[in-house]
Amino acid sequence: MTREAGGARVRRPPAERRAEILRIAMETFAERGYQSASLAQIADRVGLTQAGVLHYFSSKAGLLTGVLDLRDSTDIEELGSERPRGLAFLRHLVETTRRNAEREGIVRLYTVLAAESVTAEHPAQGWFRDRYQGLLALVAEALDDARSSGEVAADVDSGTTSRVIVATMDGLQLQWLLEPGSVDMAEATEVAIVRLIGRDLPPGASR
């Protein structure tokens, strides 16, 4: 509930309250990690009891799933209805890192939870495993397409190269979070990809 100017308390629409809980949970998980954050802390920041939060999300793990799904939906929306192919997809990765530099909270959330997910029985472990497998498959497919069309050399190993590209992006995010302004993630990602595939990428919308 919230207060109007006259002091009366009004009930907020469920969808609005649910969105607020997800936003606060996302900020709290990004700041403290899943293990250290508590439902009590999240509930207090939202202005609800723990039971109030559990009315919208069945458990702390369920709240985490909601946060991860929200983050994932953002990436899907950015990708659009048609996924770019070949080198255009690699350019998309560079542009994604450029946009990430404008959304520190989401980058911090992903980095913190990804690191935590390697611990035993972490509720997000399966989500991150599936996400990495899916992303690696997309990058490898883009490299295969580029190789088939003659855009990159036939000896480019799509499996190994895709892993190096994803690892580079993750590593740059960590450096950027630890020392803001120390690295241009988009520029560094593009340099790494160009060195790996031996040719320039097509220009992006920002150029």
PDB file of C-alpha atoms in Angstrom:
ATOM      1  CA  MET A   1       0.000   0.000   0.000  1.00  0.00           C
ATOM      2  CA  THR A   2       0.983   3.649  -0.414  1.00  0.00           C
ATOM      3  CA  ARG A   3      -0.211   6.911   1.131  1.00  0.00           C
ATOM      4  CA  GLU A   4      -2.037   9.624  -0.745  1.00  0.00           C
ATOM      5  CA  ALA A   5      -1.473  13.301   0.045  1.00  0.00           C
ATOM      6  CA  GLY A   6      -4.325  13.288   2.597  1.00  0.00           C
ATOM      7  CA  GLY A   7      -2.844  10.374   4.509  1.00  0.00           C
ATOM      8  CA  ALA A   8      -5.276   7.707   3.328  1.00  0.00           C
ATOM      9  CA  ARG A   9      -3.750   4.371   2.426  1.00  0.00           C
ATOM     10  CA  VAL A  10      -4.480   2.962  -1.042  1.00  0.00           C
ATOM     11  CA  ARG A  11      -3.841  -0.500  -2.402  1.00  0.00           C
ATOM     12  CA  ARG A  12      -1.478  -0.626  -5.368  1.00  0.00           C
ATOM     13  CA  PRO A  13      -2.342  -2.812  -8.368  1.00  0.00           C
ATOM     14  CA  PRO A  14      -0.797  -6.311  -8.045  1.00  0.00           C
ATOM     15  CA  ALA A  15       1.186  -5.971 -11.293  1.00  0.00           C
ATOM     16  CA  GLU A  16       2.672  -2.669 -10.109  1.00  0.00           C
ATOM     17  CA  ARG A  17       3.579  -4.096  -6.699  1.00  0.00           C
ATOM     18  CA  ARG A  18       5.098  -7.221  -8.277  1.00  0.00           C
ATOM     19  CA  ALA A  19       7.240  -5.071 -10.587  1.00  0.00           C
ATOM     20  CA  GLU A  20       8.434  -3.008  -7.615  1.00  0.00           C
ATOM     21  CA  ILE A  21       9.390  -6.148  -5.666  1.00  0.00           C
ATOM     22  CA  LEU A  22      11.384  -7.426  -8.652  1.00  0.00           C
ATOM     23  CA  ARG A  23      13.162  -4.088  -9.024  1.00  0.00           C
ATOM     24  CA  ILE A  24      14.115  -3.952  -5.340  1.00  0.00           C
ATOM     25  CA  ALA A  25      15.141  -7.626  -5.343  1.00  0.00           C
ATOM     26  CA  MET A  26      17.307  -7.034  -8.410  1.00  0.00           C
ATOM     27  CA  GLU A  27      19.063  -4.134  -6.679  1.00  0.00           C
ATOM     28  CA  THR A  28      19.499  -6.105  -3.448  1.00  0.00           C
ATOM     29  CA  PHE A  29      20.866  -9.234  -5.144  1.00  0.00           C
ATOM     30  CA  ALA A  30      23.264  -7.061  -7.171  1.00  0.00           C
ATOM     31  CA  GLU A  31      24.527  -5.347  -4.018  1.00  0.00           C
ATOM     32  CA  ARG A  32      24.711  -8.313  -1.633  1.00  0.00           C
ATOM     33  CA  GLY A  33      24.485 -11.473  -3.746  1.00  0.00           C
ATOM     34  CA  TYR A  34      21.745 -14.061  -3.405  1.00  0.00           C
ATOM     35  CA  GLN A  35      23.238 -15.841  -0.382  1.00  0.00           C
ATOM     36  CA  SER A  36      23.735 -12.700   1.716  1.00  0.00           C
ATOM     37  CA  ALA A  37      20.480 -10.979   0.777  1.00  0.00           C
ATOM     38  CA  SER A  38      17.448 -11.882   2.853  1.00  0.00           C
ATOM     39  CA  LEU A  39      13.725 -11.736   2.280  1.00  0.00           C
ATOM     40  CA  ALA A  40      13.519  -9.504   5.347  1.00  0.00           C
ATOM     41  CA  GLN A  41      15.843  -6.935   3.756  1.00  0.00           C
ATOM     42  CA  ILE A  42      13.927  -6.984   0.481  1.00  0.00           C
ATOM     43  CA  ALA A  43      10.569  -6.770   2.235  1.00  0.00           C
ATOM     44  CA  ASP A  44      11.742  -3.847   4.357  1.00  0.00           C
ATOM     45  CA  ARG A  45      12.948  -1.924   1.306  1.00  0.00           C
ATOM     46  CA  VAL A  46       9.658  -2.550  -0.490  1.00  0.00           C
ATOM     47  CA  GLY A  47       7.590  -1.622   2.557  1.00  0.00           C
ATOM     48  CA  LEU A  48       6.005  -5.034   3.029  1.00  0.00           C
ATOM     49  CA  THR A  49       6.268  -7.886   5.501  1.00  0.00           C
ATOM     50  CA  GLN A  50       8.027 -11.086   4.432  1.00  0.00           C
ATOM     51  CA  ALA A  51       4.596 -12.677   4.167  1.00  0.00           C
ATOM     52  CA  GLY A  52       3.597  -9.832   1.867  1.00  0.00           C
ATOM     53  CA  VAL A  53       6.509 -10.551  -0.456  1.00  0.00           C
ATOM     54  CA  LEU A  54       5.713 -14.276  -0.369  1.00  0.00           C
ATOM     55  CA  HIS A  55       2.178 -13.437  -1.476  1.00  0.00           C
ATOM     56  CA  TYR A  56       3.677 -12.500  -4.856  1.00  0.00           C
ATOM     57  CA  PHE A  57       6.601 -14.936  -4.934  1.00  0.00           C
ATOM     58  CA  SER A  58       6.421 -18.360  -3.312  1.00  0.00           C
ATOM     59  CA  SER A  59       9.993 -18.318  -1.960  1.00  0.00           C
ATOM     60  CA  LYS A  60      13.302 -16.510  -2.081  1.00  0.00           C
ATOM     61  CA  ALA A  61      14.366 -18.882  -4.871  1.00  0.00           C
ATOM     62  CA  GLY A  62      11.154 -18.048  -6.727  1.00  0.00           C
ATOM     63  CA  LEU A  63      11.960 -14.363  -6.398  1.00  0.00           C
ATOM     64  CA  LEU A  64      15.429 -15.017  -7.819  1.00  0.00           C
ATOM     65  CA  THR A  65      13.876 -16.837 -10.786  1.00  0.00           C
ATOM     66  CA  GLY A  66      11.631 -13.831 -11.389  1.00  0.00           C
ATOM     67  CA  VAL A  67      14.626 -11.489 -11.362  1.00  0.00           C
ATOM     68  CA  LEU A  68      16.574 -13.669 -13.803  1.00  0.00           C
ATOM     69  CA  ASP A  69      13.571 -13.991 -16.117  1.00  0.00           C
ATOM     70  CA  LEU A  70      13.200 -10.201 -16.092  1.00  0.00           C
ATOM     71  CA  ARG A  71      16.848  -9.770 -17.002  1.00  0.00           C
ATOM     72  CA  ASP A  72      16.556 -12.388 -19.742  1.00  0.00           C
ATOM     73  CA  SER A  73      13.478 -10.741 -21.243  1.00  0.00           C
ATOM     74  CA  THR A  74      15.464  -7.516 -21.626  1.00  0.00           C
ATOM     75  CA  ASP A  75      18.057  -9.301 -23.765  1.00  0.00           C
ATOM     76  CA  ILE A  76      15.357 -10.989 -25.857  1.00  0.00           C
ATOM     77  CA  GLU A  77      13.663  -7.652 -26.534  1.00  0.00           C
ATOM     78  CA  GLU A  78      16.978  -6.155 -27.659  1.00  0.00           C
ATOM     79  CA  LEU A  79      17.590  -9.037 -30.051  1.00  0.00           C
ATOM     80  CA  GLY A  80      14.349  -8.308 -31.896  1.00  0.00           C
ATOM     81  CA  SER A  81      12.088 -10.598 -33.873  1.00  0.00           C
ATOM     82  CA  GLU A  82      14.846 -11.773 -36.214  1.00  0.00           C
ATOM     83  CA  ARG A  83      18.259 -12.773 -34.944  1.00  0.00           C
ATOM     84  CA  PRO A  84      21.150 -11.407 -37.035  1.00  0.00           C
ATOM     85  CA  ARG A  85      23.327 -14.030 -38.685  1.00  0.00           C
ATOM     86  CA  GLY A  86      27.054 -14.449 -39.299  1.00  0.00           C
ATOM     87  CA  LEU A  87      29.216 -11.413 -38.653  1.00  0.00           C
ATOM     88  CA  ALA A  88      26.091  -9.324 -38.002  1.00  0.00           C
ATOM     89  CA  PHE A  89      25.503 -11.369 -34.844  1.00  0.00           C
ATOM     90  CA  LEU A  90      29.068 -10.698 -33.696  1.00  0.00           C
ATOM     91  CA  ARG A  91      28.404  -7.001 -34.251  1.00  0.00           C
ATOM     92  CA  HIS A  92      25.271  -7.428 -32.114  1.00  0.00           C
ATOM     93  CA  LEU A  93      27.464  -8.728 -29.270  1.00  0.00           C
ATOM     94  CA  VAL A  94      29.630  -5.604 -29.477  1.00  0.00           C
ATOM     95  CA  GLU A  95      26.560  -3.358 -29.418  1.00  0.00           C
ATOM     96  CA  THR A  96      25.226  -5.288 -26.421  1.00  0.00           C
ATOM     97  CA  THR A  97      28.388  -4.495 -24.462  1.00  0.00           C
ATOM     98  CA  ARG A  98      27.979  -0.859 -25.484  1.00  0.00           C
ATOM     99  CA  ARG A  99      24.450  -0.799 -24.026  1.00  0.00           C
ATOM    100  CA  ASN A 100      25.631  -2.625 -20.906  1.00  0.00           C
ATOM    101  CA  ALA A 101      27.866   0.324 -20.090  1.00  0.00           C
ATOM    102  CA  GLU A 102      24.637   2.287 -19.507  1.00  0.00           C
ATOM    103  CA  ARG A 103      23.026  -0.233 -17.130  1.00  0.00           C
ATOM    104  CA  GLU A 104      25.450  -0.938 -14.331  1.00  0.00           C
ATOM    105  CA  GLY A 105      22.808  -2.508 -12.089  1.00  0.00           C
ATOM    106  CA  ILE A 106      21.986  -5.293 -14.535  1.00  0.00           C
ATOM    107  CA  VAL A 107      25.660  -5.952 -15.276  1.00  0.00           C
ATOM    108  CA  ARG A 108      26.456  -6.116 -11.557  1.00  0.00           C
ATOM    109  CA  LEU A 109      23.518  -8.449 -10.929  1.00  0.00           C
ATOM    110  CA  TYR A 110      24.619 -10.833 -13.674  1.00  0.00           C
ATOM    111  CA  THR A 111      28.274 -10.821 -12.593  1.00  0.00           C
ATOM    112  CA  VAL A 112      27.522 -11.393  -8.895  1.00  0.00           C
ATOM    113  CA  LEU A 113      24.965 -14.144  -9.450  1.00  0.00           C
ATOM    114  CA  ALA A 114      27.024 -15.879 -12.158  1.00  0.00           C
ATOM    115  CA  ALA A 115      29.962 -16.147  -9.752  1.00  0.00           C
ATOM    116  CA  GLU A 116      27.743 -17.367  -6.914  1.00  0.00           C
ATOM    117  CA  SER A 117      26.036 -19.948  -9.133  1.00  0.00           C
ATOM    118  CA  VAL A 118      29.099 -22.224  -9.155  1.00  0.00           C
ATOM    119  CA  THR A 119      28.540 -23.010  -5.458  1.00  0.00           C
ATOM    120  CA  ALA A 120      26.797 -26.225  -4.478  1.00  0.00           C
ATOM    121  CA  GLU A 121      22.996 -26.263  -4.753  1.00  0.00           C
ATOM    122  CA  HIS A 122      22.729 -22.610  -5.804  1.00  0.00           C
ATOM    123  CA  PRO A 123      19.192 -22.114  -7.181  1.00  0.00           C
ATOM    124  CA  ALA A 124      20.470 -20.219 -10.252  1.00  0.00           C
ATOM    125  CA  GLN A 125      23.102 -22.781 -11.244  1.00  0.00           C
ATOM    126  CA  GLY A 126      20.903 -24.472 -13.840  1.00  0.00           C
ATOM    127  CA  TRP A 127      19.790 -21.121 -15.253  1.00  0.00           C
ATOM    128  CA  PHE A 128      23.360 -19.928 -15.776  1.00  0.00           C
ATOM    129  CA  ARG A 129      24.486 -23.280 -17.188  1.00  0.00           C
ATOM    130  CA  ASP A 130      21.656 -23.219 -19.713  1.00  0.00           C
ATOM    131  CA  ARG A 131      22.307 -19.571 -20.528  1.00  0.00           C
ATOM    132  CA  TYR A 132      26.001 -20.163 -21.219  1.00  0.00           C
ATOM    133  CA  GLN A 133      25.255 -23.205 -23.344  1.00  0.00           C
ATOM    134  CA  GLY A 134      22.671 -21.243 -25.309  1.00  0.00           C
ATOM    135  CA  LEU A 135      24.918 -18.227 -25.828  1.00  0.00           C
ATOM    136  CA  LEU A 136      27.887 -20.370 -26.851  1.00  0.00           C
ATOM    137  CA  ALA A 137      25.687 -22.172 -29.363  1.00  0.00           C
ATOM    138  CA  LEU A 138      24.516 -18.865 -30.854  1.00  0.00           C
ATOM    139  CA  VAL A 139      28.055 -17.510 -31.202  1.00  0.00           C
ATOM    140  CA  ALA A 140      29.328 -20.797 -32.677  1.00  0.00           C
ATOM    141  CA  GLU A 141      26.445 -20.834 -35.153  1.00  0.00           C
ATOM    142  CA  ALA A 142      27.240 -17.271 -36.195  1.00  0.00           C
ATOM    143  CA  LEU A 143      30.870 -18.261 -36.771  1.00  0.00           C
ATOM    144  CA  ASP A 144      29.783 -21.328 -38.752  1.00  0.00           C
ATOM    145  CA  ASP A 145      27.547 -19.123 -40.922  1.00  0.00           C
ATOM    146  CA  ALA A 146      30.391 -16.669 -41.492  1.00  0.00           C
ATOM    147  CA  ARG A 147      32.762 -19.492 -42.381  1.00  0.00           C
ATOM    148  CA  SER A 148      30.270 -21.060 -44.799  1.00  0.00           C
ATOM    149  CA  SER A 149      29.756 -17.749 -46.598  1.00  0.00           C
ATOM    150  CA  GLY A 150      33.482 -17.103 -46.823  1.00  0.00           C
ATOM    151  CA  GLU A 151      33.393 -14.151 -44.427  1.00  0.00           C
ATOM    152  CA  VAL A 152      35.997 -15.783 -42.191  1.00  0.00           C
ATOM    153  CA  ALA A 153      38.722 -18.312 -42.872  1.00  0.00           C
ATOM    154  CA  ALA A 154      37.872 -22.007 -43.002  1.00  0.00           C
ATOM    155  CA  ASP A 155      40.302 -22.793 -40.174  1.00  0.00           C
ATOM    156  CA  VAL A 156      38.471 -20.683 -37.564  1.00  0.00           C
ATOM    157  CA  ASP A 157      37.380 -23.114 -34.837  1.00  0.00           C
ATOM    158  CA  SER A 158      33.851 -22.010 -33.951  1.00  0.00           C
ATOM    159  CA  GLY A 159      33.708 -23.961 -30.667  1.00  0.00           C
ATOM    160  CA  THR A 160      36.909 -22.599 -29.138  1.00  0.00           C
ATOM    161  CA  THR A 161      36.478 -19.123 -30.603  1.00  0.00           C
ATOM    162  CA  SER A 162      32.944 -18.793 -29.205  1.00  0.00           C
ATOM    163  CA  ARG A 163      34.208 -19.671 -25.717  1.00  0.00           C
ATOM    164  CA  VAL A 164      36.989 -17.101 -25.923  1.00  0.00           C
ATOM    165  CA  ILE A 165      34.547 -14.407 -27.071  1.00  0.00           C
ATOM    166  CA  VAL A 166      32.093 -15.085 -24.226  1.00  0.00           C
ATOM    167  CA  ALA A 167      34.923 -15.282 -21.675  1.00  0.00           C
ATOM    168  CA  THR A 168      36.294 -11.968 -22.948  1.00  0.00           C
ATOM    169  CA  MET A 169      32.919 -10.261 -22.548  1.00  0.00           C
ATOM    170  CA  ASP A 170      32.492 -11.572 -19.002  1.00  0.00           C
ATOM    171  CA  GLY A 171      36.032 -10.633 -18.018  1.00  0.00           C
ATOM    172  CA  LEU A 172      35.659  -7.106 -19.359  1.00  0.00           C
ATOM    173  CA  GLN A 173      32.461  -6.655 -17.354  1.00  0.00           C
ATOM    174  CA  LEU A 174      34.278  -7.622 -14.170  1.00  0.00           C
ATOM    175  CA  GLN A 175      37.119  -5.171 -14.874  1.00  0.00           C
ATOM    176  CA  TRP A 176      34.609  -2.432 -15.683  1.00  0.00           C
ATOM    177  CA  LEU A 177      32.706  -3.002 -12.427  1.00  0.00           C
ATOM    178  CA  LEU A 178      35.847  -3.030 -10.289  1.00  0.00           C
ATOM    179  CA  GLU A 179      37.303   0.081 -11.922  1.00  0.00           C
ATOM    180  CA  PRO A 180      34.626   2.163 -13.669  1.00  0.00           C
ATOM    181  CA  GLY A 181      35.943   4.080 -16.640  1.00  0.00           C
ATOM    182  CA  SER A 182      39.037   1.896 -16.913  1.00  0.00           C
ATOM    183  CA  VAL A 183      37.940   0.117 -20.067  1.00  0.00           C
ATOM    184  CA  ASP A 184      35.673   0.676 -23.078  1.00  0.00           C
ATOM    185  CA  MET A 185      33.920  -2.697 -23.092  1.00  0.00           C
ATOM    186  CA  ALA A 186      32.535  -2.358 -26.614  1.00  0.00           C
ATOM    187  CA  GLU A 187      35.856  -1.313 -28.133  1.00  0.00           C
ATOM    188  CA  ALA A 188      37.783  -4.046 -26.308  1.00  0.00           C
ATOM    189  CA  THR A 189      35.221  -6.697 -27.283  1.00  0.00           C
ATOM    190  CA  GLU A 190      35.441  -5.683 -30.929  1.00  0.00           C
ATOM    191  CA  VAL A 191      39.245  -5.727 -30.868  1.00  0.00           C
ATOM    192  CA  ALA A 192      39.212  -9.242 -29.412  1.00  0.00           C
ATOM    193  CA  ILE A 193      36.700 -10.571 -31.961  1.00  0.00           C
ATOM    194  CA  VAL A 194      38.555  -9.005 -34.901  1.00  0.00           C
ATOM    195  CA  ARG A 195      41.840 -10.530 -33.753  1.00  0.00           C
ATOM    196  CA  LEU A 196      40.192 -13.932 -33.330  1.00  0.00           C
ATOM    197  CA  ILE A 197      38.468 -14.078 -36.719  1.00  0.00           C
ATOM    198  CA  GLY A 198      41.055 -12.126 -38.709  1.00  0.00           C
ATOM    199  CA  ARG A 199      38.746  -9.534 -40.259  1.00  0.00           C
ATOM    200  CA  ASP A 200      36.742  -6.427 -39.405  1.00  0.00           C
ATOM    201  CA  LEU A 201      33.094  -6.553 -38.359  1.00  0.00           C
ATOM    202  CA  PRO A 202      30.351  -4.789 -40.343  1.00  0.00           C
ATOM    203  CA  PRO A 203      29.601  -1.288 -39.050  1.00  0.00           C
ATOM    204  CA  GLY A 204      27.058  -0.916 -36.275  1.00  0.00           C
ATOM    205  CA  ALA A 205      24.156   1.489 -35.888  1.00  0.00           C
ATOM    206  CA  SER A 206      26.224   3.714 -33.577  1.00  0.00           C
ATOM    207  CA  ARG A 207      28.834   4.341 -36.251  1.00  0.00           C
TER     208      ARG A 207
END
